[in-house]
């Protein structure tokens, strides 16, 4: 062990050198923390070393087997693994933990199902190891230059690398975009919900594009300019910024812009589905996020959609999309869509925050929702200027039942609802599908109403299943023989 101790030169290790792993390792090394890297495919180690020399030089050590990798890290060791979720994580842990000592830490930086992390925490504890499940957002650029990180699990494990994470994370005016999330699989769960909000955000932006293009007749050049302008106001965000860029890229294989040649089938990796499943498990309404997931499913049915288009056209359905755009006030439509997009986005974030709160209560994680909004302000895919105002809303009232009823956001929803209704109404009239915007509007309209038609649904349940109902005037559970009484009236 003496020899092994002499070889321990790195402050931290990272295993798994695909693009995210390489970039995060280089980010850590660039911040001055000596790091050891390892990958089962040795060419990836060499690639990372070459990049460290070219972009640095940085204090990065390449290793080619699990034992050398582990022994090159100073105790208590902290090792980040960035491999595909599921079985590959278990295999990597198995290969590394053989050489690790009690007090060492494993940090899983992938998009893992939170219950897998909770299982691994227990397994690690049996070996005396500490464990963190750490969501990392920001894509490859974020990993290299400053991601948003969401570590949950062992608090001691977090403290062991807090100084590294705070330097490596994206930096905003009120601190680094990392915080200790909470116990168990909370870090993975928060990242999962972040991705669910991201699904909603992307869907809403695509609908804004659809309405402006097909109801307003705007060109890609005009769309690029509009999204650029929006990115200087209340909609300022990473997703709006990259959307503006996308409209400007020319097609190198033909004429026009590349966006028009991209096949309309959306991929997904599962975090959006998990978010909607968890919302259902916890009885939390998340219609905007669910609509975005449904839209991805439907986008995958490209052949069916093309066939359906021909069938309905043959039956006489006149397509108003892509036709001549007349009688539309472009300037007003652009402003209406901006307001509709903003109001809808608030709904997507409100649903995500409610899901986080419900899970936090169930699991006893004690999540700080204002702090979640703060660490999403930089580095991550959903970073947006209005996250600062979400943070302030939860600081004003940590028990806020819904983001929409914060006084500032409530005022904005009311100011924008007329424009929002015009956009959804126009889209419906023209046959442009806006599932995200309309689900958001229905969420707002349902939540703000003091009385819903749920009284009739409950009466139906009591009629056919004797499920009982409550009354508005006196307490207690009641059952009525509806059919007998109705027949008496008919007599």
Short mmCIF file of C-alpha atoms in Angstrom, two decimals:
data_model
loop_
_atom_site.label_atom_id
_atom_site.label_comp_id
_atom_site.label_asym_id
_atom_site.label_seq_id
_atom_site.Cartn_x
_atom_site.Cartn_y
_atom_site.Cartn_z
CA UNK A 1 0.00 0.00 0.00
CA UNK A 2 3.01 2.31 0.48
CA UNK A 3 3.67 2.25 -3.24
CA UNK A 4 0.02 2.81 -3.97
CA UNK A 5 -0.07 5.83 -1.65
CA UNK A 6 2.90 7.34 -3.47
CA UNK A 7 1.02 7.03 -6.74
CA UNK A 8 -2.04 8.87 -5.39
CA UNK A 9 -1.69 12.20 -7.19
CA UNK A 10 -5.24 13.20 -8.16
CA UNK A 11 -7.84 15.01 -6.12
CA UNK A 12 -10.74 13.35 -7.98
CA UNK A 13 -11.40 10.71 -10.64
CA UNK A 14 -13.79 10.41 -13.56
CA UNK A 15 -14.74 7.18 -15.34
CA UNK A 16 -16.65 7.23 -18.63
CA UNK A 17 -15.15 9.39 -21.35
CA UNK A 18 -17.88 9.92 -23.91
CA UNK A 19 -18.40 13.60 -24.82
CA UNK A 20 -19.97 14.63 -21.46
CA UNK A 21 -17.32 12.77 -19.44
CA UNK A 22 -14.41 14.19 -21.41
CA UNK A 23 -15.75 17.72 -21.17
CA UNK A 24 -16.47 17.54 -17.44
CA UNK A 25 -12.99 16.08 -16.78
CA UNK A 26 -11.35 18.92 -18.75
CA UNK A 27 -13.51 21.47 -16.91
CA UNK A 28 -12.37 20.07 -13.52
CA UNK A 29 -8.70 19.99 -14.62
CA UNK A 30 -8.86 23.50 -16.05
CA UNK A 31 -10.07 24.78 -12.67
CA UNK A 32 -6.79 23.49 -11.19
CA UNK A 33 -7.96 20.21 -9.62
CA UNK A 34 -5.70 17.26 -10.57
CA UNK A 35 -7.93 14.53 -12.01
CA UNK A 36 -7.48 10.91 -13.09
CA UNK A 37 -9.59 9.55 -15.93
CA UNK A 38 -10.47 6.03 -17.02
CA UNK A 39 -12.52 4.42 -19.78
CA UNK A 40 -12.92 0.77 -20.76
CA UNK A 41 -12.13 1.74 -24.37
CA UNK A 42 -8.54 2.93 -24.02
CA UNK A 43 -8.65 5.11 -27.15
CA UNK A 44 -11.02 7.45 -25.24
CA UNK A 45 -8.36 7.89 -22.51
CA UNK A 46 -5.76 8.87 -25.12
CA UNK A 47 -8.27 11.23 -26.78
CA UNK A 48 -8.90 12.95 -23.44
CA UNK A 49 -5.15 13.24 -22.72
CA UNK A 50 -4.59 14.77 -26.17
CA UNK A 51 -7.35 17.31 -25.54
CA UNK A 52 -5.89 18.15 -22.11
CA UNK A 53 -2.54 18.94 -23.76
CA UNK A 54 -4.06 20.86 -26.64
CA UNK A 55 -6.56 22.90 -24.58
CA UNK A 56 -4.31 23.17 -21.52
CA UNK A 57 -1.97 21.87 -20.43
CA UNK A 58 -4.18 20.67 -17.57
CA UNK A 59 -3.39 18.41 -14.56
CA UNK A 60 -5.05 15.31 -16.01
CA UNK A 61 -3.75 11.73 -15.62
CA UNK A 62 -4.87 8.90 -17.91
CA UNK A 63 -5.22 5.37 -16.52
CA UNK A 64 -5.98 2.14 -18.33
CA UNK A 65 -7.39 -0.27 -15.74
CA UNK A 66 -9.74 0.10 -12.74
CA UNK A 67 -7.06 -0.63 -10.10
CA UNK A 68 -4.53 1.94 -11.37
CA UNK A 69 -7.36 4.44 -11.76
CA UNK A 70 -8.62 4.09 -8.19
CA UNK A 71 -5.14 4.00 -6.61
CA UNK A 72 -4.11 7.19 -8.43
CA UNK A 73 -6.67 9.21 -6.42
CA UNK A 74 -5.96 10.66 -2.98
CA UNK A 75 -8.06 9.47 -0.03
CA UNK A 76 -10.86 9.90 0.75
CA UNK A 77 -11.38 9.19 -2.93
CA UNK A 78 -14.19 10.75 -4.94
CA UNK A 79 -14.98 9.18 -8.31
CA UNK A 80 -17.51 10.51 -10.83
CA UNK A 81 -18.94 7.96 -13.24
CA UNK A 82 -20.55 9.13 -16.47
CA UNK A 83 -21.80 6.04 -18.26
CA UNK A 84 -25.18 5.02 -19.70
CA UNK A 85 -27.88 4.64 -17.03
CA UNK A 86 -28.95 1.22 -15.78
CA UNK A 87 -26.76 -1.91 -15.98
CA UNK A 88 -23.59 -0.10 -17.21
CA UNK A 89 -23.61 1.95 -13.97
CA UNK A 90 -23.80 -1.21 -11.84
CA UNK A 91 -21.00 -2.82 -13.87
CA UNK A 92 -18.77 0.24 -13.48
CA UNK A 93 -19.43 0.45 -9.73
CA UNK A 94 -18.60 -3.24 -9.39
CA UNK A 95 -15.31 -2.85 -11.27
CA UNK A 96 -14.22 0.21 -9.27
CA UNK A 97 -15.51 -0.57 -5.76
CA UNK A 98 -13.27 -3.68 -5.55
CA UNK A 99 -10.30 -1.32 -5.21
CA UNK A 100 -12.00 1.37 -3.08
CA UNK A 101 -11.79 1.83 0.70
CA UNK A 102 -14.38 2.77 3.34
CA UNK A 103 -14.99 6.53 3.26
CA UNK A 104 -14.49 6.75 -0.52
CA UNK A 105 -17.30 8.19 -2.67
CA UNK A 106 -19.00 7.22 -5.92
CA UNK A 107 -20.82 10.00 -7.80
CA UNK A 108 -23.15 8.97 -10.64
CA UNK A 109 -23.46 11.94 -13.00
CA UNK A 110 -25.89 10.32 -15.45
CA UNK A 111 -29.65 10.64 -15.99
CA UNK A 112 -30.55 7.79 -13.66
CA UNK A 113 -33.92 6.67 -12.32
CA UNK A 114 -33.92 7.90 -8.72
CA UNK A 115 -34.88 4.54 -7.19
CA UNK A 116 -31.79 2.93 -8.78
CA UNK A 117 -29.71 5.54 -6.96
CA UNK A 118 -31.47 4.78 -3.67
CA UNK A 119 -30.72 1.07 -4.14
CA UNK A 120 -27.06 1.84 -4.87
CA UNK A 121 -26.78 4.07 -1.80
CA UNK A 122 -27.74 1.10 0.38
CA UNK A 123 -25.37 -1.24 -1.48
CA UNK A 124 -22.52 1.28 -1.15
CA UNK A 125 -23.17 1.72 2.60
CA UNK A 126 -22.65 -2.02 3.11
CA UNK A 127 -19.10 -1.56 1.77
CA UNK A 128 -18.55 1.62 3.81
CA UNK A 129 -18.73 3.75 0.64
CA UNK A 130 -20.52 7.08 0.25
CA UNK A 131 -22.76 7.75 -2.73
CA UNK A 132 -24.14 10.71 -4.67
CA UNK A 133 -26.62 10.69 -7.56
CA UNK A 134 -25.84 13.94 -9.36
CA UNK A 135 -27.91 15.33 -12.22
CA UNK A 136 -25.77 17.33 -14.66
CA UNK A 137 -27.45 19.69 -17.12
CA UNK A 138 -26.11 21.87 -19.88
CA UNK A 139 -25.16 19.42 -22.60
CA UNK A 140 -21.59 19.12 -23.81
CA UNK A 141 -20.89 22.88 -23.64
CA UNK A 142 -22.23 23.04 -20.09
CA UNK A 143 -20.06 20.12 -19.01
CA UNK A 144 -16.97 21.81 -20.46
CA UNK A 145 -17.53 25.40 -19.40
CA UNK A 146 -19.98 25.28 -16.48
CA UNK A 147 -23.04 23.04 -15.99
CA UNK A 148 -25.86 23.15 -13.48
CA UNK A 149 -25.36 20.25 -11.07
CA UNK A 150 -27.87 18.60 -8.76
CA UNK A 151 -26.13 16.27 -6.26
CA UNK A 152 -28.24 14.24 -3.82
CA UNK A 153 -27.37 11.44 -1.38
CA UNK A 154 -24.61 11.47 1.24
CA UNK A 155 -24.09 14.98 2.64
CA UNK A 156 -20.54 14.07 3.67
CA UNK A 157 -19.81 12.97 0.10
CA UNK A 158 -21.01 16.39 -1.10
CA UNK A 159 -18.83 18.21 1.44
CA UNK A 160 -15.79 16.21 0.24
CA UNK A 161 -16.08 17.73 -3.25
CA UNK A 162 -18.05 20.93 -2.58
CA UNK A 163 -15.05 23.13 -3.44
CA UNK A 164 -14.60 21.35 -6.79
CA UNK A 165 -18.28 21.45 -7.74
CA UNK A 166 -18.62 25.14 -6.86
CA UNK A 167 -15.68 26.05 -9.13
CA UNK A 168 -16.75 23.77 -11.99
CA UNK A 169 -20.45 24.82 -12.03
CA UNK A 170 -21.87 27.67 -14.07
CA UNK A 171 -21.54 30.94 -12.19
CA UNK A 172 -24.41 33.43 -11.83
CA UNK A 173 -24.62 36.67 -9.85
CA UNK A 174 -25.90 34.92 -6.72
CA UNK A 175 -23.47 32.00 -6.70
CA UNK A 176 -22.46 28.78 -8.44
CA UNK A 177 -25.21 26.67 -10.06
CA UNK A 178 -24.84 23.77 -7.65
CA UNK A 179 -26.22 23.03 -4.20
CA UNK A 180 -26.72 19.99 -2.00
CA UNK A 181 -30.20 18.87 -3.05
CA UNK A 182 -31.08 16.42 -0.28
CA UNK A 183 -30.98 12.78 0.79
CA UNK A 184 -31.51 9.64 -1.28
CA UNK A 185 -32.24 9.95 -4.97
CA UNK A 186 -33.33 13.61 -4.73
CA UNK A 187 -30.60 14.84 -7.09
CA UNK A 188 -31.70 12.46 -9.84
CA UNK A 189 -35.35 13.28 -9.21
CA UNK A 190 -34.75 17.03 -9.48
CA UNK A 191 -32.81 16.53 -12.74
CA UNK A 192 -35.66 14.35 -14.06
CA UNK A 193 -38.22 17.10 -13.35
CA UNK A 194 -35.85 19.68 -14.86
CA UNK A 195 -35.96 17.58 -18.04
CA UNK A 196 -39.76 17.34 -17.87
CA UNK A 197 -39.97 21.16 -17.71
CA UNK A 198 -37.50 21.22 -20.63
CA UNK A 199 -39.87 18.97 -22.66
CA UNK A 200 -42.70 21.45 -22.00
CA UNK A 201 -40.53 24.46 -22.84
CA UNK A 202 -39.37 22.99 -26.16
CA UNK A 203 -42.91 21.99 -27.15
CA UNK A 204 -44.27 25.47 -26.40
CA UNK A 205 -41.53 27.13 -28.46
CA UNK A 206 -42.24 24.76 -31.38
CA UNK A 207 -45.93 25.69 -31.21
CA UNK A 208 -45.09 29.41 -31.21
CA UNK A 209 -43.02 28.74 -34.37
CA UNK A 210 -45.87 26.75 -35.95
CA UNK A 211 -48.44 29.51 -35.38
CA UNK A 212 -46.13 32.29 -36.58
CA UNK A 213 -45.12 30.33 -39.68
CA UNK A 214 -48.46 28.82 -40.68
CA UNK A 215 -50.98 31.38 -39.43
CA UNK A 216 -48.75 34.44 -39.81
CA UNK A 217 -46.82 33.43 -42.93
CA UNK A 218 -43.46 34.42 -41.44
CA UNK A 219 -40.24 33.42 -43.15
CA UNK A 220 -37.33 31.77 -41.36
CA UNK A 221 -35.42 35.06 -41.62
CA UNK A 222 -38.27 36.89 -39.89
CA UNK A 223 -38.56 34.12 -37.28
CA UNK A 224 -34.83 34.34 -36.50
CA UNK A 225 -35.13 38.10 -35.97
CA UNK A 226 -38.24 37.71 -33.77
CA UNK A 227 -36.65 35.09 -31.51
CA UNK A 228 -33.53 37.29 -31.27
CA UNK A 229 -35.74 40.17 -30.14
CA UNK A 230 -37.63 37.95 -27.67
CA UNK A 231 -34.31 36.85 -26.20
CA UNK A 232 -33.65 40.45 -25.16
CA UNK A 233 -36.86 40.63 -23.08
CA UNK A 234 -38.87 38.59 -20.60
CA UNK A 235 -38.40 35.39 -22.67
CA UNK A 236 -34.60 35.61 -22.50
CA UNK A 237 -33.42 32.02 -22.18
CA UNK A 238 -31.06 29.43 -23.63
CA UNK A 239 -33.82 27.69 -25.61
CA UNK A 240 -35.09 30.93 -27.19
CA UNK A 241 -31.49 31.92 -28.00
CA UNK A 242 -30.68 28.64 -29.77
CA UNK A 243 -34.03 28.73 -31.59
CA UNK A 244 -33.08 32.10 -33.11
CA UNK A 245 -29.78 30.57 -34.28
CA UNK A 246 -31.48 27.52 -35.82
CA UNK A 247 -33.59 29.66 -38.18
CA UNK A 248 -30.44 31.33 -39.59
CA UNK A 249 -28.54 28.19 -40.64
CA UNK A 250 -28.50 27.60 -44.41
CA UNK A 251 -28.95 24.13 -45.88
CA UNK A 252 -25.56 23.02 -47.21
CA UNK A 253 -27.20 20.31 -49.34
CA UNK A 254 -29.74 22.53 -51.06
CA UNK A 255 -31.36 25.95 -51.03
CA UNK A 256 -33.10 27.65 -48.13
CA UNK A 257 -32.65 27.02 -44.41
CA UNK A 258 -31.70 23.70 -42.85
CA UNK A 259 -34.58 23.72 -40.32
CA UNK A 260 -37.06 23.02 -43.16
CA UNK A 261 -35.18 19.85 -44.12
CA UNK A 262 -35.07 18.37 -40.59
CA UNK A 263 -37.45 15.38 -40.31
CA UNK A 264 -40.37 16.09 -37.96
CA UNK A 265 -39.77 13.15 -35.61
CA UNK A 266 -38.62 13.94 -32.06
CA UNK A 267 -36.38 11.58 -30.13
CA UNK A 268 -36.39 11.09 -26.36
CA UNK A 269 -34.40 9.30 -23.68
CA UNK A 270 -37.06 8.68 -21.04
CA UNK A 271 -36.85 11.46 -18.45
CA UNK A 272 -39.99 13.18 -19.76
CA UNK A 273 -41.91 9.90 -19.56
CA UNK A 274 -40.66 9.34 -16.00
CA UNK A 275 -41.80 12.87 -15.06
CA UNK A 276 -45.34 12.27 -16.32
CA UNK A 277 -45.48 8.85 -14.63
CA UNK A 278 -44.39 10.40 -11.32
CA UNK A 279 -46.94 13.19 -11.69
CA UNK A 280 -49.67 10.55 -12.05
CA UNK A 281 -48.31 8.57 -9.07
CA UNK A 282 -48.36 11.69 -6.89
CA UNK A 283 -51.71 13.01 -8.22
CA UNK A 284 -50.08 16.21 -9.47
CA UNK A 285 -51.59 17.76 -12.60
CA UNK A 286 -48.85 18.28 -15.21
CA UNK A 287 -50.82 18.74 -18.45
CA UNK A 288 -48.23 20.91 -20.24
CA UNK A 289 -45.47 18.34 -19.67
CA UNK A 290 -47.85 15.46 -20.54
CA UNK A 291 -48.92 17.25 -23.76
CA UNK A 292 -45.27 17.64 -24.76
CA UNK A 293 -44.70 13.93 -24.21
CA UNK A 294 -47.81 13.00 -26.22
CA UNK A 295 -46.58 15.30 -29.01
CA UNK A 296 -43.28 13.43 -29.16
CA UNK A 297 -45.14 10.12 -29.37
CA UNK A 298 -47.33 11.45 -32.20
CA UNK A 299 -44.34 12.95 -34.03
CA UNK A 300 -42.89 9.44 -34.19
CA UNK A 301 -45.89 8.28 -36.26
CA UNK A 302 -44.61 10.06 -39.37
CA UNK A 303 -45.87 7.48 -41.90
CA UNK A 304 -49.27 7.23 -40.20
CA UNK A 305 -49.60 11.02 -40.12
CA UNK A 306 -48.81 11.32 -43.82
CA UNK A 307 -51.38 8.63 -44.63
CA UNK A 308 -53.96 10.32 -42.37
CA UNK A 309 -53.33 13.64 -44.11
CA UNK A 310 -54.18 12.03 -47.47
CA UNK A 311 -57.29 10.26 -46.10
CA UNK A 312 -58.80 13.38 -44.50
CA UNK A 313 -57.91 15.49 -47.53
CA UNK A 314 -59.71 12.91 -49.69
CA UNK A 315 -62.75 13.27 -47.44
CA UNK A 316 -62.85 16.99 -48.18
CA UNK A 317 -60.96 18.45 -45.21
CA UNK A 318 -59.56 21.74 -46.44
CA UNK A 319 -56.09 22.41 -45.05
CA UNK A 320 -55.63 25.99 -43.87
CA UNK A 321 -52.01 25.42 -42.89
CA UNK A 322 -49.39 26.41 -45.48
CA UNK A 323 -52.05 28.10 -47.53
CA UNK A 324 -52.31 31.77 -48.38
CA UNK A 325 -52.19 33.81 -45.20
CA UNK A 326 -54.68 36.63 -45.36
CA UNK A 327 -56.38 38.92 -42.90
CA UNK A 328 -53.80 38.39 -40.16
CA UNK A 329 -52.25 41.41 -38.45
CA UNK A 330 -48.65 40.13 -38.31
CA UNK A 331 -47.42 42.63 -35.75
CA UNK A 332 -50.27 41.86 -33.37
CA UNK A 333 -49.93 38.11 -33.90
CA UNK A 334 -46.21 38.23 -33.06
CA UNK A 335 -46.93 40.11 -29.82
CA UNK A 336 -49.83 37.79 -28.96
CA UNK A 337 -47.67 34.70 -29.48
CA UNK A 338 -44.93 36.20 -27.28
CA UNK A 339 -47.44 36.70 -24.46
CA UNK A 340 -49.00 33.25 -24.96
CA UNK A 341 -45.57 31.61 -24.87
CA UNK A 342 -44.63 33.42 -21.65
CA UNK A 343 -47.89 32.55 -19.85
CA UNK A 344 -47.68 28.92 -21.00
CA UNK A 345 -44.06 28.64 -19.82
CA UNK A 346 -45.09 29.74 -16.32
CA UNK A 347 -47.54 26.81 -16.28
CA UNK A 348 -44.81 24.33 -17.28
CA UNK A 349 -42.52 25.54 -14.47
CA UNK A 350 -45.42 25.66 -11.97
CA UNK A 351 -46.25 22.01 -12.71
CA UNK A 352 -42.60 20.96 -12.30
CA UNK A 353 -42.24 22.80 -9.00
CA UNK A 354 -45.46 21.24 -7.66
CA UNK A 355 -44.14 17.80 -8.56
CA UNK A 356 -40.88 18.51 -6.73
CA UNK A 357 -42.76 19.67 -3.64
CA UNK A 358 -45.05 16.62 -3.59
CA UNK A 359 -42.13 14.19 -3.87
CA UNK A 360 -40.17 16.12 -1.26
CA UNK A 361 -43.06 15.76 1.20
CA UNK A 362 -43.48 12.05 0.41
CA UNK A 363 -39.76 11.29 0.83
CA UNK A 364 -38.86 13.85 3.51
CA UNK A 365 -36.21 15.46 1.29
CA UNK A 366 -36.98 19.02 2.44
CA UNK A 367 -36.27 20.46 -1.03
CA UNK A 368 -35.76 24.22 -1.25
CA UNK A 369 -37.73 25.20 -4.38
CA UNK A 370 -36.24 28.71 -4.51
CA UNK A 371 -32.76 27.18 -4.47
CA UNK A 372 -33.74 24.80 -7.29
CA UNK A 373 -34.73 27.82 -9.40
CA UNK A 374 -31.43 29.53 -8.52
CA UNK A 375 -29.18 26.66 -9.64
CA UNK A 376 -31.12 26.45 -12.92
CA UNK A 377 -30.32 30.10 -13.73
CA UNK A 378 -27.04 29.16 -15.43
CA UNK A 379 -25.46 26.21 -17.20
CA UNK A 380 -28.61 24.15 -17.74
CA UNK A 381 -30.91 23.77 -20.74
CA UNK A 382 -33.91 25.54 -19.11
CA UNK A 383 -31.86 28.51 -17.89
CA UNK A 384 -33.97 31.62 -18.29
CA UNK A 385 -34.05 35.14 -16.93
CA UNK A 386 -37.40 34.58 -15.23
CA UNK A 387 -35.95 31.82 -13.01
CA UNK A 388 -34.66 34.63 -10.82
CA UNK A 389 -38.25 35.74 -10.31
CA UNK A 390 -39.31 32.15 -9.57
CA UNK A 391 -36.58 32.03 -6.92
CA UNK A 392 -37.91 35.29 -5.41
CA UNK A 393 -41.49 33.99 -5.45
CA UNK A 394 -40.49 31.01 -3.27
CA UNK A 395 -38.36 33.26 -1.05
CA UNK A 396 -41.41 35.48 -0.47
CA UNK A 397 -43.57 32.46 0.31
CA UNK A 398 -41.88 29.04 0.73
CA UNK A 399 -45.36 27.50 1.12
CA UNK A 400 -46.61 28.96 -2.18
CA UNK A 401 -49.20 26.40 -3.39
CA UNK A 402 -48.72 27.22 -7.07
CA UNK A 403 -46.36 29.54 -8.92
CA UNK A 404 -49.32 31.05 -10.79
CA UNK A 405 -50.76 32.56 -7.58
CA UNK A 406 -47.60 34.42 -6.61
CA UNK A 407 -48.78 38.08 -6.80
CA UNK A 408 -46.29 39.02 -9.54
CA UNK A 409 -46.94 35.98 -11.71
CA UNK A 410 -50.72 36.18 -11.11
CA UNK A 411 -50.69 39.76 -12.41
CA UNK A 412 -48.74 38.70 -15.49
CA UNK A 413 -51.05 35.77 -16.22
CA UNK A 414 -54.09 38.08 -16.08
CA UNK A 415 -52.39 40.66 -18.32
CA UNK A 416 -51.52 38.02 -20.92
CA UNK A 417 -54.59 35.81 -20.89
CA UNK A 418 -56.47 37.72 -23.61
CA UNK A 419 -53.54 37.35 -26.04
CA UNK A 420 -53.14 33.72 -24.97
CA UNK A 421 -56.79 32.98 -25.81
CA UNK A 422 -56.49 34.72 -29.19
CA UNK A 423 -53.48 32.58 -30.15
CA UNK A 424 -55.04 29.28 -29.04
CA UNK A 425 -58.36 30.26 -30.69
CA UNK A 426 -56.67 31.18 -33.99
CA UNK A 427 -54.67 27.96 -34.00
CA UNK A 428 -57.77 25.83 -33.36
CA UNK A 429 -59.68 27.68 -36.07
CA UNK A 430 -56.88 27.01 -38.59
CA UNK A 431 -56.27 23.41 -37.55
CA UNK A 432 -52.80 24.09 -36.13
CA UNK A 433 -52.22 21.77 -33.18
CA UNK A 434 -51.12 23.62 -30.04
CA UNK A 435 -51.41 20.91 -27.36
CA UNK A 436 -48.91 22.57 -25.01
CA UNK A 437 -50.37 26.07 -25.15
CA UNK A 438 -53.94 24.84 -24.92
CA UNK A 439 -53.11 22.42 -22.06
CA UNK A 440 -51.44 25.32 -20.25
CA UNK A 441 -54.45 27.58 -20.80
CA UNK A 442 -56.82 24.83 -19.59
CA UNK A 443 -54.59 24.33 -16.54
CA UNK A 444 -54.86 28.06 -15.76
CA UNK A 445 -58.61 28.15 -16.40
CA UNK A 446 -59.25 25.07 -14.27
CA UNK A 447 -57.03 26.14 -11.39
CA UNK A 448 -58.45 29.68 -11.16
CA UNK A 449 -62.14 28.61 -11.06
CA UNK A 450 -63.75 28.43 -7.63
CA UNK A 451 -66.32 25.91 -8.87
CA UNK A 452 -65.83 23.18 -11.48
CA UNK A 453 -68.25 20.70 -13.11
CA UNK A 454 -66.66 18.01 -10.93
CA UNK A 455 -69.93 18.00 -8.95
CA UNK A 456 -71.58 16.22 -11.90
CA UNK A 457 -68.73 13.67 -12.17
CA UNK A 458 -69.03 12.92 -8.47
CA UNK A 459 -72.81 12.54 -8.80
CA UNK A 460 -72.22 10.09 -11.68
CA UNK A 461 -69.78 8.10 -9.53
CA UNK A 462 -72.32 7.88 -6.76
CA UNK A 463 -75.06 6.90 -9.23
CA UNK A 464 -73.26 3.91 -10.75
CA UNK A 465 -70.92 2.89 -7.94
CA UNK A 466 -72.36 4.24 -4.68
CA UNK A 467 -69.05 6.06 -4.12
CA UNK A 468 -70.83 8.77 -2.04
CA UNK A 469 -70.35 12.52 -2.32
CA UNK A 470 -69.93 15.52 -0.05
CA UNK A 471 -72.28 18.48 0.01
CA UNK A 472 -71.40 22.16 -0.24
CA UNK A 473 -73.62 23.16 2.70
CA UNK A 474 -73.25 20.49 5.41
CA UNK A 475 -70.36 18.11 6.26
CA UNK A 476 -70.46 14.34 5.85
CA UNK A 477 -70.58 11.67 3.12
CA UNK A 478 -73.90 11.09 1.31
CA UNK A 479 -75.33 8.48 -1.03
CA UNK A 480 -78.44 9.00 -3.12
CA UNK A 481 -80.62 6.46 -4.98
CA UNK A 482 -80.43 8.61 -8.09
CA UNK A 483 -82.26 6.24 -10.48
CA UNK A 484 -85.24 5.71 -8.15
CA UNK A 485 -85.64 9.41 -7.45
CA UNK A 486 -85.25 10.30 -11.15
CA UNK A 487 -87.98 7.80 -12.09
CA UNK A 488 -90.31 9.26 -9.47
CA UNK A 489 -89.85 12.67 -11.06
CA UNK A 490 -90.62 11.23 -14.51
CA UNK A 491 -93.88 9.71 -13.17
#
